[in-house]
PDB file of C-alpha atoms in Angstrom:
ATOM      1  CA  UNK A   1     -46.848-124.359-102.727  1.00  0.00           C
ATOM      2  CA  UNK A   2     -46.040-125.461 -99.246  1.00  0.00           C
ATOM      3  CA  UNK A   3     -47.781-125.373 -96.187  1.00  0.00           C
ATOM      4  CA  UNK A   4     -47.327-122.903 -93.895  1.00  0.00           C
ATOM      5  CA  UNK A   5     -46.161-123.295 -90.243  1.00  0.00           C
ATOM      6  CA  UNK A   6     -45.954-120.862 -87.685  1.00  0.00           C
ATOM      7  CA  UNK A   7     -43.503-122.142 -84.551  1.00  0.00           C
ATOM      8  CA  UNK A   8     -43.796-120.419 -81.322  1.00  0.00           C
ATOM      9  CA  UNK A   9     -40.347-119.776 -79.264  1.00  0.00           C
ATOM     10  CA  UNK A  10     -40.284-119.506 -76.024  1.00  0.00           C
ATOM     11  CA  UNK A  11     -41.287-122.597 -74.223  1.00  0.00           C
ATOM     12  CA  UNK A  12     -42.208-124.100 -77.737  1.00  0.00           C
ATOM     13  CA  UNK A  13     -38.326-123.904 -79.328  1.00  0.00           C
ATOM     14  CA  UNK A  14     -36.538-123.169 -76.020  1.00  0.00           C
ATOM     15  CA  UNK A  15     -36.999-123.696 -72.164  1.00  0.00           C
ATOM     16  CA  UNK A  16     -35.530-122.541 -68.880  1.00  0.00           C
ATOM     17  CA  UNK A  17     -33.807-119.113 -69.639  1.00  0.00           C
ATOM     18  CA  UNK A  18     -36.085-116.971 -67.779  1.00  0.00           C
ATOM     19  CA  UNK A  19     -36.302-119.690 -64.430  1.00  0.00           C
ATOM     20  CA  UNK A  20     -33.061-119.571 -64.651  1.00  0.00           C
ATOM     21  CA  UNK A  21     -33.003-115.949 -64.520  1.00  0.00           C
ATOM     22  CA  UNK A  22     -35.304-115.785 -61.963  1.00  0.00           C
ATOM     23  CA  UNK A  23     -33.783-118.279 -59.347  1.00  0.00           C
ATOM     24  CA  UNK A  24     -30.419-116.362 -59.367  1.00  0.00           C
ATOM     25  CA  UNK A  25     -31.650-113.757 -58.816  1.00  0.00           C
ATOM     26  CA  UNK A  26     -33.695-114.874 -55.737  1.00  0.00           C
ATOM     27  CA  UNK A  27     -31.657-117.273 -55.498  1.00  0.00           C
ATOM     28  CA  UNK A  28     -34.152-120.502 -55.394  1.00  0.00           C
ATOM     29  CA  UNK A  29     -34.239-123.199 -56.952  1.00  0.00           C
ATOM     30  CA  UNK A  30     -37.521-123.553 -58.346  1.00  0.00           C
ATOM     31  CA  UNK A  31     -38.962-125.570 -61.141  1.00  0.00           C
ATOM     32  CA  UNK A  32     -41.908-125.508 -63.890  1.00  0.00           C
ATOM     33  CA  UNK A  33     -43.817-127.427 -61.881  1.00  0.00           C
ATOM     34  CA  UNK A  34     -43.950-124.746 -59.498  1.00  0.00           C
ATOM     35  CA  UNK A  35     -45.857-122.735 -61.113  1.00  0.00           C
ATOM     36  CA  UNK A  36     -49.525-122.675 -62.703  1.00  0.00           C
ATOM     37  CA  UNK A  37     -49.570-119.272 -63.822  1.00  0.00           C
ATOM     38  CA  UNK A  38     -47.893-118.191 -67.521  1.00  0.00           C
ATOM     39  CA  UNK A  39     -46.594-115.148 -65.325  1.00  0.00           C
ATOM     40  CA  UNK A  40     -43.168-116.470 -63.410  1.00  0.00           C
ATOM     41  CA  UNK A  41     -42.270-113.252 -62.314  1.00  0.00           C
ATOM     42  CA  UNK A  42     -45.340-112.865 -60.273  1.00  0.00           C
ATOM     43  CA  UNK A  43     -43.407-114.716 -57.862  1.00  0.00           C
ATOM     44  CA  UNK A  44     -40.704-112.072 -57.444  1.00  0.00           C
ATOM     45  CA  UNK A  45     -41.304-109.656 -54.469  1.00  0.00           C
ATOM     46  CA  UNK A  46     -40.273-106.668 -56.388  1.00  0.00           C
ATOM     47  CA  UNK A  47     -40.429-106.268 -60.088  1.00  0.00           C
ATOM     48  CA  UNK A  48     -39.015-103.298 -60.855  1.00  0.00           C
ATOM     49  CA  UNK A  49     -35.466-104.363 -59.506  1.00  0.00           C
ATOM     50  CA  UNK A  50     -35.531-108.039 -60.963  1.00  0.00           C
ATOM     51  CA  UNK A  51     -36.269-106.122 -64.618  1.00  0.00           C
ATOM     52  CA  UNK A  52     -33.415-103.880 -63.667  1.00  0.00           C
ATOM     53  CA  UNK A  53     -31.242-106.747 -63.524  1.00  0.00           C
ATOM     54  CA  UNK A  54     -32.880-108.743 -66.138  1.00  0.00           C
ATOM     55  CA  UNK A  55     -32.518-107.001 -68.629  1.00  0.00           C
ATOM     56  CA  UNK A  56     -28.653-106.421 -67.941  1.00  0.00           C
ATOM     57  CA  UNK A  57     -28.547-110.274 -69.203  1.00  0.00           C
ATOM     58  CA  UNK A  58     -29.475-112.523 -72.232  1.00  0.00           C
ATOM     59  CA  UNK A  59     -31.973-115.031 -71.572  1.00  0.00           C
ATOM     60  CA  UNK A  60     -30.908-116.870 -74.283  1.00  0.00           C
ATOM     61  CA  UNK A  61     -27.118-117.674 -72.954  1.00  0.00           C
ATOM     62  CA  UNK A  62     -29.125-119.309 -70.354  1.00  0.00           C
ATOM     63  CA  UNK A  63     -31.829-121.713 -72.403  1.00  0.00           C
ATOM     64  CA  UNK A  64     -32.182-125.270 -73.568  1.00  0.00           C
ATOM     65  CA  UNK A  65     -33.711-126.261 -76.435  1.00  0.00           C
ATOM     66  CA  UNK A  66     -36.693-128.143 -76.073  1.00  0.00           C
ATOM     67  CA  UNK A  67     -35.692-131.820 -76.383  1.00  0.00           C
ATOM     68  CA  UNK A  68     -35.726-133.025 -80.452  1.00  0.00           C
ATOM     69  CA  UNK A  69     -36.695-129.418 -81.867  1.00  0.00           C
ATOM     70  CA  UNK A  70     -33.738-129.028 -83.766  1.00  0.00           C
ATOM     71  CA  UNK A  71     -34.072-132.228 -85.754  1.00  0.00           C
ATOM     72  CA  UNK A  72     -37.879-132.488 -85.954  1.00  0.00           C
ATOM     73  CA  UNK A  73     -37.751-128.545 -87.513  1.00  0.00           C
ATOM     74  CA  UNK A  74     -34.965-129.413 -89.810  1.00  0.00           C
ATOM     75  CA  UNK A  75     -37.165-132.036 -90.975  1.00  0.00           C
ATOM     76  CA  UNK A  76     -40.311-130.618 -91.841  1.00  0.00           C
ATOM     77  CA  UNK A  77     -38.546-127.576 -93.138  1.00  0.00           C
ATOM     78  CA  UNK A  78     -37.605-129.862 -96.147  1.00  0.00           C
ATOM     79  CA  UNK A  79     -41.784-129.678 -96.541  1.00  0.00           C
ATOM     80  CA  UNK A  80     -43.580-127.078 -95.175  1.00  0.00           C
ATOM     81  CA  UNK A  81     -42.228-122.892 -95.105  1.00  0.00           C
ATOM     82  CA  UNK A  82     -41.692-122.695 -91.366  1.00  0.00           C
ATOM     83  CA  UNK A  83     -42.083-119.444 -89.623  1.00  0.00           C
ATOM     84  CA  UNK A  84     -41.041-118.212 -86.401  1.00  0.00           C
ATOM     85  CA  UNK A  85     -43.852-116.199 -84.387  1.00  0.00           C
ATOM     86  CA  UNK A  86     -42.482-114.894 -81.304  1.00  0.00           C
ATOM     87  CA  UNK A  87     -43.502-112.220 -78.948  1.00  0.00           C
ATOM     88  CA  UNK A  88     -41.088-110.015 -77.302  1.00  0.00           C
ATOM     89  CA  UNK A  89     -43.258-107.619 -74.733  1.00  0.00           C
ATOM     90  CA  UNK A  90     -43.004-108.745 -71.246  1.00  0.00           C
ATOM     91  CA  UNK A  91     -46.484-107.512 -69.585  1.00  0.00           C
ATOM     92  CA  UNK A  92     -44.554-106.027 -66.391  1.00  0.00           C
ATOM     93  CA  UNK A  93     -42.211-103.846 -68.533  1.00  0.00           C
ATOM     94  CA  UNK A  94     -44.296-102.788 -71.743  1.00  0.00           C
ATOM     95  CA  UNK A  95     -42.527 -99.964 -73.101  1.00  0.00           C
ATOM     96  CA  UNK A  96     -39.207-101.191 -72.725  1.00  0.00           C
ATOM     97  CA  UNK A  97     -38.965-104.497 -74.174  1.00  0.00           C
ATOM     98  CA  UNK A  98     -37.384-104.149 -77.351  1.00  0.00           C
ATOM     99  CA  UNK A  99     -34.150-105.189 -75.577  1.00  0.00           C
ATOM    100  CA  UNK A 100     -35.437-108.775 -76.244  1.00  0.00           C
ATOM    101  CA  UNK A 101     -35.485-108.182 -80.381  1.00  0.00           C
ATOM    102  CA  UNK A 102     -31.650-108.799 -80.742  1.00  0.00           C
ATOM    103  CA  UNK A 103     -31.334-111.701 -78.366  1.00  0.00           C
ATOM    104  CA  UNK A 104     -34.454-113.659 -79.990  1.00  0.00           C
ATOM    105  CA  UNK A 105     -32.956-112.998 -83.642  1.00  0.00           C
ATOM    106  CA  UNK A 106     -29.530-113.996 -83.043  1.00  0.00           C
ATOM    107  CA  UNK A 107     -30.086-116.836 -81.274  1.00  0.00           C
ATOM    108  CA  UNK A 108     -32.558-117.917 -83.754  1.00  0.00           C
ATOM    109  CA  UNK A 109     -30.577-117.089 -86.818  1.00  0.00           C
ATOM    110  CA  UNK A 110     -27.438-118.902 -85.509  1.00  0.00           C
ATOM    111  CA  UNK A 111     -29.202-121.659 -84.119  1.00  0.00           C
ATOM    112  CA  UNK A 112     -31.401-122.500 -87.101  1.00  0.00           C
ATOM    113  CA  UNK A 113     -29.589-122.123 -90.205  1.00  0.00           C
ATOM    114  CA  UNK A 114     -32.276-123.437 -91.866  1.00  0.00           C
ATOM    115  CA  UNK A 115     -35.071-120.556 -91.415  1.00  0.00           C
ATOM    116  CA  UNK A 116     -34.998-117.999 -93.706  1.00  0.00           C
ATOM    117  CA  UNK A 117     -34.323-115.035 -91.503  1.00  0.00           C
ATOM    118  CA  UNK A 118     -37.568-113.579 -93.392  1.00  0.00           C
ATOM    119  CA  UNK A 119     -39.715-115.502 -91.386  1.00  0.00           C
ATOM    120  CA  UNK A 120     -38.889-114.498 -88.271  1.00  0.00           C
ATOM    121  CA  UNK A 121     -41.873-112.091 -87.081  1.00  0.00           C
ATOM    122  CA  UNK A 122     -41.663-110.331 -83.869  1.00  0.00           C
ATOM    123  CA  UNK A 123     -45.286-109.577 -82.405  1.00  0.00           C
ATOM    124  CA  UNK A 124     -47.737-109.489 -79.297  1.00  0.00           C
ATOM    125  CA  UNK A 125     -50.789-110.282 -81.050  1.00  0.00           C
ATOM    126  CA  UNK A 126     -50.361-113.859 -83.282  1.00  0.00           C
ATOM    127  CA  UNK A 127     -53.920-113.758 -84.387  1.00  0.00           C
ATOM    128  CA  UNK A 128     -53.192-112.064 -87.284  1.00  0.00           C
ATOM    129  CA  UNK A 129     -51.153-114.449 -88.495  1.00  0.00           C
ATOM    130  CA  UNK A 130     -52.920-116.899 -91.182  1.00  0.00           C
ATOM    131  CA  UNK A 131     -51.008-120.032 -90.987  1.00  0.00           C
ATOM    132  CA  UNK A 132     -51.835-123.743 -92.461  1.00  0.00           C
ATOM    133  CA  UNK A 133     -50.732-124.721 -89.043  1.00  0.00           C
ATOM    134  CA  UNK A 134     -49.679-123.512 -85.761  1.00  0.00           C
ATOM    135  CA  UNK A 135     -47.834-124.708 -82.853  1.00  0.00           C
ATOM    136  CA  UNK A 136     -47.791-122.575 -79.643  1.00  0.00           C
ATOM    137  CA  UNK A 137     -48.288-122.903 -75.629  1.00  0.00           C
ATOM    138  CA  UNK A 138     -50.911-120.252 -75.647  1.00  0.00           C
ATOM    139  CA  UNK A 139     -54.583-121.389 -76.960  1.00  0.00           C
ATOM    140  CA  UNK A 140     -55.113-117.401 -77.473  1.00  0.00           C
ATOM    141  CA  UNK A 141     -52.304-117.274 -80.085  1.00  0.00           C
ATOM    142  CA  UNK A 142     -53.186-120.339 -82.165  1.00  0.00           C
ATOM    143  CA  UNK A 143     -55.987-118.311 -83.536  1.00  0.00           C
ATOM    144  CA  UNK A 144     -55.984-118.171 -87.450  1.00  0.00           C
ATOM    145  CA  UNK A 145     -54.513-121.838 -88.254  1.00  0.00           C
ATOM    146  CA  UNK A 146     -56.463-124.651 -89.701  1.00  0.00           C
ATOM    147  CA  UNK A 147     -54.411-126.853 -87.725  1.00  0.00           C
ATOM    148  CA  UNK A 148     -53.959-125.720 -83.716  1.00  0.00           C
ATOM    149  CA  UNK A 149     -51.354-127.585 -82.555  1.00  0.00           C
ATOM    150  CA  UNK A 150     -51.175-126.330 -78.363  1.00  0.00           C
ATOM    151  CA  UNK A 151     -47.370-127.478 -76.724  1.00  0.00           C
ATOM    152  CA  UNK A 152     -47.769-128.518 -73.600  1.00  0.00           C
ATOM    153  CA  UNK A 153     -45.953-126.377 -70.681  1.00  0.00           C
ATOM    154  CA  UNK A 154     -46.348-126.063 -67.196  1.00  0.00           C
ATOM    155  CA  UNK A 155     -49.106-123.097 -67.474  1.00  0.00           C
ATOM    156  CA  UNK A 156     -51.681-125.222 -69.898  1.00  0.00           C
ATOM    157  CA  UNK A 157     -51.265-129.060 -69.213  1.00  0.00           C
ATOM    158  CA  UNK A 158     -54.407-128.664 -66.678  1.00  0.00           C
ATOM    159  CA  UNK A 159     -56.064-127.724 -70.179  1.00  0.00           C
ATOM    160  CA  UNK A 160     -58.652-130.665 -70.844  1.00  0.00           C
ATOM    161  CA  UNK A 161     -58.676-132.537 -73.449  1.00  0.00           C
ATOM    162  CA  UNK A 162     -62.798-131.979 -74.023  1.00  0.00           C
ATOM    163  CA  UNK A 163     -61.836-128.035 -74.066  1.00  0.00           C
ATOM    164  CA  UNK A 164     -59.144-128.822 -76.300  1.00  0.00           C
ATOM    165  CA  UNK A 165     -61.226-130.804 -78.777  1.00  0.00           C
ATOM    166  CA  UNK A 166     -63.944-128.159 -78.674  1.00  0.00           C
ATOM    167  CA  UNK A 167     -61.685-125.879 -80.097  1.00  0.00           C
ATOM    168  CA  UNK A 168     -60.193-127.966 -82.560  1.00  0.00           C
ATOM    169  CA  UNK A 169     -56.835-127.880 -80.777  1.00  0.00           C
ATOM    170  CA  UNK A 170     -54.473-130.833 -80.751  1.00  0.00           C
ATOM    171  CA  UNK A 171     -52.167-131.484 -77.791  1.00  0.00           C
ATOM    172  CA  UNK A 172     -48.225-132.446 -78.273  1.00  0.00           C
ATOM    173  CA  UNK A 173     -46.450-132.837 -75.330  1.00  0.00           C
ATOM    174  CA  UNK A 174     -43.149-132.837 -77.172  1.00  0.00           C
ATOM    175  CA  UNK A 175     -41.077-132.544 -80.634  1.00  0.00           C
ATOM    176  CA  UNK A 176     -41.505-136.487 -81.676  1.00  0.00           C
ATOM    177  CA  UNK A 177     -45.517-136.215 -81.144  1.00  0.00           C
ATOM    178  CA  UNK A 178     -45.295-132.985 -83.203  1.00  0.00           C
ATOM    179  CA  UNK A 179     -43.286-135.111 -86.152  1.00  0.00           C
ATOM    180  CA  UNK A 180     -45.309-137.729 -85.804  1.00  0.00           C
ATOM    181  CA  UNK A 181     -48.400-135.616 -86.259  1.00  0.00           C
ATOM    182  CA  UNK A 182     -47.003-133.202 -89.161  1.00  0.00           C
ATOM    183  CA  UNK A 183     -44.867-136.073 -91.155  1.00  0.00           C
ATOM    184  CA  UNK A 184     -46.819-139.639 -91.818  1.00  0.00           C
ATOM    185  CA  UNK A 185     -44.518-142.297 -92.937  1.00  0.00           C
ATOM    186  CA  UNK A 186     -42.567-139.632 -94.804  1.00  0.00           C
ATOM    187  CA  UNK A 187     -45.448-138.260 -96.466  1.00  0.00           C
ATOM    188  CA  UNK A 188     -46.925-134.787 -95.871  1.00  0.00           C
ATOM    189  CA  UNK A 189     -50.242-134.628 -94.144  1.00  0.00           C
ATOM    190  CA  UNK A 190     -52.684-133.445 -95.864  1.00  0.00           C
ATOM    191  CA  UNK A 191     -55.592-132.069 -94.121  1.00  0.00           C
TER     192      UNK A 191
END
């Protein structure tokens, strides 16, 4: 049987859409590293109009994915059963985020032929997920893996490395240090 990975999405598998969204709408130019906070749209004088207009567009036309995902995914698809964890509630607009369930799936269905479309999961709470391993930019939602693999992103990489190592979380700032660390020489790690 293969190991079990659960991948998160945003800012794991893609980057940028909602900055994007956010600077044209203020019309800025801002970057990651201008914020600290996981919240972006804290910076946005008034919420309820930027969700307005948000949510009249797709995030996804607007993302990159994150440099080397595609390949590096392919890859250890051929060894472990990956699984896509993603969650789709934006805190400011709770009740009315299931707008984001199409975009998410058919960007991740048509951009990863390789995923069984089964394991996609859609979800807030990722603790209740019991993977072999996990890769996510949240500590919080790495819960339930043997292996805790945090990806580095502009709201964690003040994380230190003791707090990292006293909760048995790795660090991978990108797709070829995730390889690296899943994939030895060709070989499956096993831990």
């Amino acid at each position: 049987m293969k190991k079990r990975i659960m991948v998160d999405m945003d800012d794991v598998i893609t980057t940028g859409g909602f900055l994007h969204l956010i600077n044209e709408y203020l019309k800025t130019n801002y970057t990651e590293d201008n914020f600290e906070s996981f919240y972006m749209q804290d910076i946005v004088p008034n919420k309820d109009e930027f969700f307005k207009w948000f949510k009249t567009h797709n995030m996804y036309d607007y993302c990159s994915l994150t440099p080397n995902v595609y390949e590096v995914l392919e890859k250890l698809s051929k060894n472990y059963e990956i699984f896509i964890g993603t969650s789709y509630i934006i805190r400011d607009i709770i009740k009315d985020t299931a707008f984001l369930l199409p975009q998410k799936y058919e960007f991740l269905i048509n951009t990863f032929p390789f995923i069984n479309p089964n394991n996609i999961i859609f979800l807030g709470n990722k603790s209740v997920l019991n993977c072999d391993i996990k890769i996510d930019d949240r500590i919080d939602n790495l819960d339930g893996a043997k292996t805790k693999i945090l990806f580095t992103a502009w709201h964690n990489k003040n994380i230190s490395k003791d707090e990292l190592n006293n909760k048995g979380i790795k660090r991978a700032n990108n797709w070829k240090e995730i390889e690296k660390t899943l994939i030895n020489k060709g070989e499956i790690i096993n831990e």
